[in-house]
Coordinates of C-alpha atoms and ligand atoms in Angstrom, one line a residue:
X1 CA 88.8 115.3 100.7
X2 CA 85.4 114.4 102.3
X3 CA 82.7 112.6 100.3
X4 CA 79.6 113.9 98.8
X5 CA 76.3 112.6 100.4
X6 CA 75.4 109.3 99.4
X7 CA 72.4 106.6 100.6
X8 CA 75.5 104.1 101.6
X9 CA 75.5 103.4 105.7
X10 CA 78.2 102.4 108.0
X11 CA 78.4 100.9 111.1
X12 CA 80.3 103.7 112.9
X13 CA 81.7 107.0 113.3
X14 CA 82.2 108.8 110.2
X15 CA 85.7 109.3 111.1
X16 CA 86.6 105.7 110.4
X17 CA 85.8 106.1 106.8
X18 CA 87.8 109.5 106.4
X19 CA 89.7 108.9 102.9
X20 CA 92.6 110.9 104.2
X21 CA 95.7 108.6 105.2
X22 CA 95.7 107.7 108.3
X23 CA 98.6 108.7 111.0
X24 CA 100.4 105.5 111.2
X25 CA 104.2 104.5 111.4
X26 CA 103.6 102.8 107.7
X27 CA 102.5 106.2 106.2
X28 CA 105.5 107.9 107.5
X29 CA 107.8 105.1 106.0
X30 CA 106.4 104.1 102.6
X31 CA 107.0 106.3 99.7
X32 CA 104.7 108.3 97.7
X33 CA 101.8 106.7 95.7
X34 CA 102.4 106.5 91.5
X35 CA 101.2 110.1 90.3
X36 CA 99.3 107.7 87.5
X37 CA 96.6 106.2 89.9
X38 CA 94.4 109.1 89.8
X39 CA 90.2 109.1 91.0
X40 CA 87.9 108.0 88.5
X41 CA 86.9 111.1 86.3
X42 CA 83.7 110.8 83.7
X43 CA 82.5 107.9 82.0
X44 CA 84.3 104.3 81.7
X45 CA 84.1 100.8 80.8
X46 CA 86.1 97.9 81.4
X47 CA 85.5 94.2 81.6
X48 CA 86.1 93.7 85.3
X49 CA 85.4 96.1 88.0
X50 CA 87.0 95.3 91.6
X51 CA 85.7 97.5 94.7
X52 CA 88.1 98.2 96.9
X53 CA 91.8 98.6 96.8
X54 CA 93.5 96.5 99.6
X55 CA 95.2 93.1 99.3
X56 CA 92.2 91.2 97.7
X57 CA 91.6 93.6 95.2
X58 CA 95.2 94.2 94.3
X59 CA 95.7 91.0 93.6
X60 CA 93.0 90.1 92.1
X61 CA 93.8 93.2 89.7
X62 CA 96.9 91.9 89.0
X63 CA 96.7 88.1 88.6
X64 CA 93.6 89.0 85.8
X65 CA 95.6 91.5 83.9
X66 CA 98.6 89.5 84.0
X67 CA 97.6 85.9 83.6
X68 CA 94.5 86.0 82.0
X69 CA 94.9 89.3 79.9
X70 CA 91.4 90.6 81.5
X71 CA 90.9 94.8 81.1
X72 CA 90.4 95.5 84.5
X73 CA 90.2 98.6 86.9
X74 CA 90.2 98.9 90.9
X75 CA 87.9 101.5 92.7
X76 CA 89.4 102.5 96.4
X77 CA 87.1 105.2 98.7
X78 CA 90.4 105.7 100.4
X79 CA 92.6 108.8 98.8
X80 CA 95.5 106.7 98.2
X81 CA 95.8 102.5 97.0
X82 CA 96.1 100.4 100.2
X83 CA 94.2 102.9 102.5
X84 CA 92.0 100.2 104.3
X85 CA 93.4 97.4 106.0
X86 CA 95.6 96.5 104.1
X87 CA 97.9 99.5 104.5
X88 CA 97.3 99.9 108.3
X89 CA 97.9 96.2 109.7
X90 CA 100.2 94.8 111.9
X91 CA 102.5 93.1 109.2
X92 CA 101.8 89.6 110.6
X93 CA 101.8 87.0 107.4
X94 CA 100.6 83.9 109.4
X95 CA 98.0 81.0 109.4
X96 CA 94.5 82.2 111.1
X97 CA 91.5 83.8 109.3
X98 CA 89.2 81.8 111.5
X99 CA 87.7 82.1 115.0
X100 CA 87.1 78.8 115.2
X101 CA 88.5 75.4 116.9
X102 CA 90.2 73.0 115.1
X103 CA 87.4 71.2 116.8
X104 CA 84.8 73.5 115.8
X105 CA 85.9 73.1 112.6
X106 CA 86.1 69.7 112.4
X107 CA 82.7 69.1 113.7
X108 CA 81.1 71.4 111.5
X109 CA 83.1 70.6 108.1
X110 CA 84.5 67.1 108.5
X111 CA 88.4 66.6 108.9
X112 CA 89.4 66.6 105.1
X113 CA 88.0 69.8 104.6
X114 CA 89.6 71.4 107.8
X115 CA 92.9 69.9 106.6
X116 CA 92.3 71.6 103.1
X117 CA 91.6 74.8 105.0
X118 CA 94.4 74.6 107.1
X119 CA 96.7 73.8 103.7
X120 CA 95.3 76.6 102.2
X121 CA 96.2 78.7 104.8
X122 CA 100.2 77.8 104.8
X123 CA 99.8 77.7 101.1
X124 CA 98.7 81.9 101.6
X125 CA 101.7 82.7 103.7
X126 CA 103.8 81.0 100.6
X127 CA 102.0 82.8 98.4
X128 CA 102.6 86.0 100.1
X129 CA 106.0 85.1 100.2
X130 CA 106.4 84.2 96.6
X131 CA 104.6 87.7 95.7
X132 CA 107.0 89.7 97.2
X133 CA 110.2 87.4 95.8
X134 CA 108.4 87.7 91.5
X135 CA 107.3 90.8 92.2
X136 CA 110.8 92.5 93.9
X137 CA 108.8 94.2 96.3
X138 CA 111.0 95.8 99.1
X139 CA 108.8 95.8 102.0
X140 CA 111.2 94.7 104.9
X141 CA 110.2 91.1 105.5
X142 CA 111.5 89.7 108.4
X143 CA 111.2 86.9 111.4
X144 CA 110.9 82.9 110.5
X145 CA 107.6 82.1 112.7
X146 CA 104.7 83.6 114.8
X147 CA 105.2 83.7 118.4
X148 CA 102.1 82.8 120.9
X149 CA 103.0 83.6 123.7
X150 CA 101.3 82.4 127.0
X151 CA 99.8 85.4 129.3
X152 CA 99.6 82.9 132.2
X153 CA 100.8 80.1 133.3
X154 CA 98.0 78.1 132.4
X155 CA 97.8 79.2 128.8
X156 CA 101.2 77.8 128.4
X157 CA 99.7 74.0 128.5
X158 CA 96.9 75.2 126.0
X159 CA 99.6 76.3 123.8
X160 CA 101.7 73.1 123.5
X161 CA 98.4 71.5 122.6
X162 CA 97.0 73.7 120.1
X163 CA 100.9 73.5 118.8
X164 CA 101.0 69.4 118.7
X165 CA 97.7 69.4 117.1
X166 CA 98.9 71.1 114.3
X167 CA 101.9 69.2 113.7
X168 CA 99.6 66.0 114.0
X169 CA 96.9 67.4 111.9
X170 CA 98.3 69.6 109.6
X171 CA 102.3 68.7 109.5
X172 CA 103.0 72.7 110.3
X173 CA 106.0 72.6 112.4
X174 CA 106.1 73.9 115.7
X175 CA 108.9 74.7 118.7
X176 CA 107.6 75.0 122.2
X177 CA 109.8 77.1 124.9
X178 CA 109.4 77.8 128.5
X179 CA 109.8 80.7 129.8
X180 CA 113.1 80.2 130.7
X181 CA 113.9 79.4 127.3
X182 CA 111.8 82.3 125.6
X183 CA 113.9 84.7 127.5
X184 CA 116.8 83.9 126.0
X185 CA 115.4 83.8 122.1
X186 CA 112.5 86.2 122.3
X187 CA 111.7 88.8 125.5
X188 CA 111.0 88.3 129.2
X189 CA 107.4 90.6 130.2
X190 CA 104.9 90.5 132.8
X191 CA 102.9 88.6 130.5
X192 CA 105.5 85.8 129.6
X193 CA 104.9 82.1 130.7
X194 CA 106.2 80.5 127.6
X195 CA 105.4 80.4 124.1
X196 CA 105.3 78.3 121.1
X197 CA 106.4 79.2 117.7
X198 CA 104.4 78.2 114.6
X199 CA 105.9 78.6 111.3
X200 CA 105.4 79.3 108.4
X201 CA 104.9 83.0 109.4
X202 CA 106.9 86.1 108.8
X203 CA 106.3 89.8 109.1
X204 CA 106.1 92.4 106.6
X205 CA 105.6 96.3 106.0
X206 CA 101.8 96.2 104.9
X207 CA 101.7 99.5 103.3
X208 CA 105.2 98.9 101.4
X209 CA 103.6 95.6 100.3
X210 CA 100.3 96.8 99.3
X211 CA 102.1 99.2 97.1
X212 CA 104.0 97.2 95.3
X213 CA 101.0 94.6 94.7
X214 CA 99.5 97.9 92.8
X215 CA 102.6 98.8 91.1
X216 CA 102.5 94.8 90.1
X217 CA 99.0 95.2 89.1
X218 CA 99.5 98.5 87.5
X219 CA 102.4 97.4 85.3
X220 CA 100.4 94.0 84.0
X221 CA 97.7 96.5 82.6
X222 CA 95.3 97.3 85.5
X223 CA 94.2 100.8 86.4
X224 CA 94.0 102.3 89.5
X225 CA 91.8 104.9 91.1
X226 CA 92.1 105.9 94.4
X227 CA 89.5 108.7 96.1
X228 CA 86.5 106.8 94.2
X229 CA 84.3 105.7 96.3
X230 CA 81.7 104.3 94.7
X231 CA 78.0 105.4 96.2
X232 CA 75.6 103.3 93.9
X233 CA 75.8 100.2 91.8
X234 CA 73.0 99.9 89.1
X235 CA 72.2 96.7 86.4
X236 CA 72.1 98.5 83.4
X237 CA 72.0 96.6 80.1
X238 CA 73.2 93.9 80.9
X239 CA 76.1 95.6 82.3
X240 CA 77.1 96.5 86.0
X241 CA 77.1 100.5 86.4
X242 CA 79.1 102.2 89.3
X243 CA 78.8 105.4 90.4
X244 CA 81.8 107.9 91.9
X245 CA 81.9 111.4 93.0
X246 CA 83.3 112.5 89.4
X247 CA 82.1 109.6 87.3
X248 CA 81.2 106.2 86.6
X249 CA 82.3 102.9 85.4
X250 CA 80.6 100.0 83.3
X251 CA 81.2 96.5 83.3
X252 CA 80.7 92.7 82.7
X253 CA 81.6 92.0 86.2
X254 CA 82.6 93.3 89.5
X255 CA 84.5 91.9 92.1
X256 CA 83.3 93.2 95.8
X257 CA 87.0 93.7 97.8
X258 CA 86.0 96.1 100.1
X259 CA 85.8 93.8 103.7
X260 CA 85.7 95.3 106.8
X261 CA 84.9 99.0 104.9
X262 CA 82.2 97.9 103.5
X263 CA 79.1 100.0 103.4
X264 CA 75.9 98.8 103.4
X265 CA 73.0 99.5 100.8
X266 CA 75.7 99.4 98.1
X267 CA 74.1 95.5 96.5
X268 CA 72.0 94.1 99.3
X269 CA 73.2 90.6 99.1
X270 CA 76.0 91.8 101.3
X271 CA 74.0 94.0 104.1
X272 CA 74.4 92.8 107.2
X273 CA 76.8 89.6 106.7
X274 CA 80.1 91.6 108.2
X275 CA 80.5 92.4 111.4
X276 CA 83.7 95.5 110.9
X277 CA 85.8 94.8 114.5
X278 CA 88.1 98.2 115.3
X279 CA 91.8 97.0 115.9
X280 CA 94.2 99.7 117.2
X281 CA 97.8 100.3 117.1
X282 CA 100.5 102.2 119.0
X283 CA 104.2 102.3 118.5
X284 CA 107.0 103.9 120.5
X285 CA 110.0 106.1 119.9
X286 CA 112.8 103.9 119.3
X287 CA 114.4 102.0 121.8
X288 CA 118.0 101.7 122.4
X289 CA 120.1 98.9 122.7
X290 CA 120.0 99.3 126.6
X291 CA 116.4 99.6 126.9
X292 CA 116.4 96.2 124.7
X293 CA 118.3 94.3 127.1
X294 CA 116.0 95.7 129.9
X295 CA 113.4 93.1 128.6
X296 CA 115.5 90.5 126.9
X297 CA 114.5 91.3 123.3
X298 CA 115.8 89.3 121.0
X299 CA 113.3 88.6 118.3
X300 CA 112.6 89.8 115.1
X301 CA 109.2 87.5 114.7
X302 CA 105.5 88.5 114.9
X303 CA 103.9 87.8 118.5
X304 CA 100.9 87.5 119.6
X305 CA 99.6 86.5 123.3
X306 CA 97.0 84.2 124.5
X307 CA 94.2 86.4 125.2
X308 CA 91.1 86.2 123.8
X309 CA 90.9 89.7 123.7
X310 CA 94.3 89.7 121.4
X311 CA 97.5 91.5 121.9
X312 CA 99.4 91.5 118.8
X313 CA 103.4 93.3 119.1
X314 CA 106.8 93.1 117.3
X315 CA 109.8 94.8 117.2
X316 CA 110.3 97.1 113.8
X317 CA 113.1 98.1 112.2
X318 CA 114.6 100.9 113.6
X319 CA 113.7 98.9 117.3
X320 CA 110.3 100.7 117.8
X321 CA 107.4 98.2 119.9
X322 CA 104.7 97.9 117.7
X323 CA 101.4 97.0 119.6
X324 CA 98.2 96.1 118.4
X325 CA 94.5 95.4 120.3
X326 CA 90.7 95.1 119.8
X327 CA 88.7 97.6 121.5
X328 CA 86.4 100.6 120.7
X329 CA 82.8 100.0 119.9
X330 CA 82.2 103.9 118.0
X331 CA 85.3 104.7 116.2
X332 CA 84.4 108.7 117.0
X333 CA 88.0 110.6 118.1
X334 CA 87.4 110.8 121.8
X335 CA 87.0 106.8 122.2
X336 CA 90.1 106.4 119.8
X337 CA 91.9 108.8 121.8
X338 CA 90.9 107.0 125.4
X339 CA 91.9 103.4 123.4
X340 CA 95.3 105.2 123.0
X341 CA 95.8 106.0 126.7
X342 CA 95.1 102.7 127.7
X343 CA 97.2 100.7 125.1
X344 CA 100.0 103.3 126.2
X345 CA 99.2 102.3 129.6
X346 CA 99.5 98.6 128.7
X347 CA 103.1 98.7 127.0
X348 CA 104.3 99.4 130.7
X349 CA 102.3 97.2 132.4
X350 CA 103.6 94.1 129.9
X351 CA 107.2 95.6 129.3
X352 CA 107.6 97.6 133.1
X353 CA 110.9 98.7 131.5
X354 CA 109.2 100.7 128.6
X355 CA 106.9 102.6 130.9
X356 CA 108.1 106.1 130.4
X357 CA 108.7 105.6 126.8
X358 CA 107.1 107.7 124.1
X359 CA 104.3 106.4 121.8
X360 CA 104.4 108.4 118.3
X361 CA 101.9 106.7 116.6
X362 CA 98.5 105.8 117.1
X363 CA 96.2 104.2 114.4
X364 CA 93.5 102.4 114.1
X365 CA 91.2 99.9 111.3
X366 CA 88.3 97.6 110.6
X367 CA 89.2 94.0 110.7
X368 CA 86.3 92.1 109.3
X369 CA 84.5 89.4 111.4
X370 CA 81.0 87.5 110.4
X371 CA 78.7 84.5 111.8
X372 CA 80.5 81.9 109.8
X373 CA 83.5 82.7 111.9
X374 CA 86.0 81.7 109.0
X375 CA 86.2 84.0 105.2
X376 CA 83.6 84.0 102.7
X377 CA 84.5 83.5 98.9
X378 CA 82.6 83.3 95.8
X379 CA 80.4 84.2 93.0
X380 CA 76.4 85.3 94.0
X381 CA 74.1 82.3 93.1
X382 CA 71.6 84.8 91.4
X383 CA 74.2 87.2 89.4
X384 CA 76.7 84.6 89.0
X385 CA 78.2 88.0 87.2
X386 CA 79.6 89.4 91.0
X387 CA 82.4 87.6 92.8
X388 CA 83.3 88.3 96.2
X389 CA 86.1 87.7 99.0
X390 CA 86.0 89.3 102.8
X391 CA 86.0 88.2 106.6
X392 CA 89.5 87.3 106.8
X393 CA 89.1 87.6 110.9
X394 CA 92.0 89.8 111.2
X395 CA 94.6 87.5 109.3
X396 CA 94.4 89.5 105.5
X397 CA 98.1 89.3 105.1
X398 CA 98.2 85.3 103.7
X399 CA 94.6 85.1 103.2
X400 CA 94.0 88.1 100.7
X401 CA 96.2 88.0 98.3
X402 CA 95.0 84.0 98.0
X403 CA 92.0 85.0 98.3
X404 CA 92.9 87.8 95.3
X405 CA 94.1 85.2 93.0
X406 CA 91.6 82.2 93.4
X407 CA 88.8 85.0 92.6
X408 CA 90.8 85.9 89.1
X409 CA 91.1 82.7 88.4
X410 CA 86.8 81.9 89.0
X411 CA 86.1 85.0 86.9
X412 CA 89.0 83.9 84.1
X413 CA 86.8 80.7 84.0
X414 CA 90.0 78.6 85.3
X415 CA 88.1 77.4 88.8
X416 CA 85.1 77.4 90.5
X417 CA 83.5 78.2 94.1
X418 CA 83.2 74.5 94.9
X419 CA 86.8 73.4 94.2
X420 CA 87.6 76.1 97.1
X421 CA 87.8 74.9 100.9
X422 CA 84.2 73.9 102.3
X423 CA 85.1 76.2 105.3
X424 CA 85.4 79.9 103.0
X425 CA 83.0 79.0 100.5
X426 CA 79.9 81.1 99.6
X427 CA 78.1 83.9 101.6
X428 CA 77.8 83.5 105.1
X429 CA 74.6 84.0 107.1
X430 CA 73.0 87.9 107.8
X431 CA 73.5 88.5 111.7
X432 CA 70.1 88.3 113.1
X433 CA 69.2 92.0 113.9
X434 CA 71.9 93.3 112.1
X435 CA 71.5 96.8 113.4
X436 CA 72.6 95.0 117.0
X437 CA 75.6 94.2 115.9
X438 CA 77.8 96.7 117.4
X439 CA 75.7 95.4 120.8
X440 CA 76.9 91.9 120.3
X441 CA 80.4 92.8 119.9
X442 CA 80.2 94.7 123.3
X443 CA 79.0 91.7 124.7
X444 CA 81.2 89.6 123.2
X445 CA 84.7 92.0 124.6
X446 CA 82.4 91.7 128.3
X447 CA 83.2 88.3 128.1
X448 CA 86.5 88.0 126.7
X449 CA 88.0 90.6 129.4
X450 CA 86.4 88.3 132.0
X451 CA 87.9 85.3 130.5
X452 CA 91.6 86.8 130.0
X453 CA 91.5 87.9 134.0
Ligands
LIG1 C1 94.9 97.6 112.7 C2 94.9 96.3 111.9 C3 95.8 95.3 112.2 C4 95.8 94.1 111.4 N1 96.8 93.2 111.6 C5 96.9 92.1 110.8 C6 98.1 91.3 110.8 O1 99.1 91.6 111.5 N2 98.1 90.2 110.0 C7 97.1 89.9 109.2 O2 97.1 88.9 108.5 N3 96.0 90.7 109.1 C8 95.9 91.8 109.9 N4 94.8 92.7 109.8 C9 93.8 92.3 108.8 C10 94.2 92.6 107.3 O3 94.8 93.9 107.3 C11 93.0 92.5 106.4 O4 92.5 91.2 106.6 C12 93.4 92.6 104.9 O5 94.1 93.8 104.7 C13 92.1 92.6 104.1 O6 92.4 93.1 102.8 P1 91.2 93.5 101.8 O7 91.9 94.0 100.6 O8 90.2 92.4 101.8 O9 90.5 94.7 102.6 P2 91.0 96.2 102.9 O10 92.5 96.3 102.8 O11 90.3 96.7 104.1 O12 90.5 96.9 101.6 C14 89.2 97.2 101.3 C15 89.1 98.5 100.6 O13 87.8 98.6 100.1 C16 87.6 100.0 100.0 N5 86.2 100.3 99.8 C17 85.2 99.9 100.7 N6 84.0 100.3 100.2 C18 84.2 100.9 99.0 C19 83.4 101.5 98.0 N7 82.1 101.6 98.1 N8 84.0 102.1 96.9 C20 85.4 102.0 96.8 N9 86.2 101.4 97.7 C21 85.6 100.9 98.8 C22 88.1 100.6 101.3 O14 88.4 101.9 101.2 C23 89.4 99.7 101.5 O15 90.6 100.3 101.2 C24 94.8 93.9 110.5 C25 93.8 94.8 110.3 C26 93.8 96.0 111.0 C27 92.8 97.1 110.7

């Protein structure tokens, strides 16, 4: 189904914002959507309106029908309930959400508020956890810690550091191998010069866990509509008045979830404050047991690598590679079939053993990135009626269910934006020249790749 015309503007190709599920390993392994979450059709009121069906919107959905008895309903442009990110991601439910130093940090927020930020953080894998366990959602979790692996030798000092300062800071437990040791627990590659292990972390099926957040949410009371997008937001009365392809939707107060997809001249408090950041994903046929031992795998945990230009991988169920990049600055087909070729090209390189091996699925997303380098949470100072939680820097999986829950509990009256973290709190700044900001990110990948070399 392709959307009418609307004013609303994106950043690139339309074919990122195609409602039609995309081709990913999830899709083909996640079962059907509840034949009850159907678009929005004529007109409808409720007391809270979220935009945008992923993670933060899901649980916000369900934490204010369920523990504060709030009428709520959940708008998603996508044509079926965890269509953005939150269905498409690599499954990786670790700390992050920032692209900032612990130094960084430190300097710019004091070193209370990063070690609030940081608890917060461990506190969303938890929580993540602990949604799956009430809720009985059967979304294959698996692995006890996130991998970083060192790409080259001297990344492998830089990784014992970063791990000690978190156990000094933070009290997150840590375990540092060489590469000697790493072959025998996790894999041997070209890109393997030791790793460190951070837990808490664990991985998860994002689709199968997106799903049963809605089913969660659905059951408490909330109502669902996928394939309605909504194209124009009015005040009206007092009230907030959205606008879909087949009908529209009043209410006290909305909650903006819509991150990385969101389009601009929807409410212009938000233009030009996200920068959307393509990440890409390919995974092979399965791998036999043989082809396995050809590069030492032995780990069922998340990994990333120590590039700056990220690799993100793990072995699924069923022993298919699962790998994960940046990269693409247009989103139109041709680029995303070029990004394709060269991540396929890559899997040999890193894993020479997996070189002639078939990839079967290629997929791609918008994580969501901005100025503050770190998420943005709260309620707008001048319509204190719209709350608002996005730029989760590629690390959703902990953050936005969090994220989800503290927003239900600011619009049930329970909490407010200043007892949240310094570091996520508010708006952050417009990107000067916002209509450059595809330009900076080229810029930004120009440098990376030369740093990574
Ligand atoms: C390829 C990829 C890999 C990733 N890997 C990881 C990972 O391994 N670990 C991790 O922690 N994070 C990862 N992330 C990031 C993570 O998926 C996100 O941070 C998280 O899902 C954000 O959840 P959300 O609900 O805020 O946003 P989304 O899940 O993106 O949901 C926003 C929704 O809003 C909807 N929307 C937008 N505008 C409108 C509108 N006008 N009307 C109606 N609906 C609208 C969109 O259709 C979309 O479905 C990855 C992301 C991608 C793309």
């Amino acid at each position: 189904m392709m959307h009418a015309m609307t004013n609303l503007r994106t950043l690139y190709h339309p074919a990122m914002y195609d409602p039609a599920p995309v081709p990913s390993y999830w899709e083909a392994t996640a079962p059907a959507d509840d034949p009850a979450w159907t678009p929005l059709e004529g007109d409808g009121s409720c007391d809270v309106a979220i935009i945008g069906g992923g993670y933060t919107g899901l649980s916000a959905a369900l934490h204010l029908a369920r523990d504060h008895g709030v009428d709520v309903a959940v708008l998603e442009a996508g044509d079926r309930i965890g269509w953005g990110a939150s269905g498409r991601n690599g499954g990786f439910c670790c700390m992050g959400a920032t692209k900032m130093s612990i130094a960084e940090m430190t300097r710019r927020h004091g070193l209370d508020e990063t070690k609030r930020y940081y608890a917060s953080q461990a506190e969303g894998v938890e929580f993540t956890r602990a949604l799956i366990a009430d809720n009985h959602i059967d979304c294959d979790a698996r692995g006890d810690g996130l991998m970083d692996v060192a790409h080259r030798p001297r990344a492998f000092g830089e990784l014992k550091e970063y791990g000690e300062t978190l156990g000094k800071l933070f009290g997150i437990e840590t375990s540092v191998y060489s590469a000697e040791e790493f072959r025998e627990i996790g894999h041997d590659s070209t890109e393997q010069f030791g790793a460190i292990k951070v837990s808490p972390s664990f991985a998860l099926h994002p689709l199968k866990f997106a799903q049963g957040l809605a089913r969660a949410a659905s059951a408490a009371g909330a109502t669902l509509h996928p394939g309605s997008l909504v194209t124009s937001w009015l005040r009206e009365g007092g009230q907030h008045l959205l606008t879909t392809e087949r009908g529209t939707l009043r209410a006290k107060r909305i909650i903006v979830a819509a991150n990385g997809f969101l389009r601009e001249r929807l409410h212009r408090d938000f233009d030009g404050r996200i920068l959307p950041v393509i990440s890409n994903i390919v995974t092979t046929r399965p791998l036999t047991d043989d082809e396995l031992a050809a590069q030492s795998w032995k780990t069922d945990c998340p990994l990333i690598n120590s590039r700056k230009l990220l690799f993100y991988y793990a072995m699924l169920p069923g022993n298919r590679l699962m790998l994960g990049a940046r990269g693409d600055l247009t989103g139109s087909p041709a680029d995303g079939d070029r990004m394709r070729a060269w991540m396929t090209r890559r899997v040999g390189e890193v894993f020479p053993a997996w070189r002639d091996v078939e990839i079967d699925h290629f997929w791609r997303g918008f994580v969501c990135i901005s100025q503050r380098l770190a998420p943005s949470v709260g309620q707008l100072p001048d319509d204190p009626s719209v709350f608002y939680g996005f730029g989760y820097h590629a690390n959703g999986v902990n953050t936005a269910p969090w994220t989800g829950m503290k927003i239900a509990a600011m619009v049930a009256g329970k909490t407010v934006e200043a007892d949240l973290p310094a570091v996520m709190r508010g708006l952050p700044t417009r990107f000067p020249f916002p209509a450059l900001r595809r330009k900076y990110l080229g810029a930004a990948y120009r440098w990376y790749a030369f740093k990574d070399d």
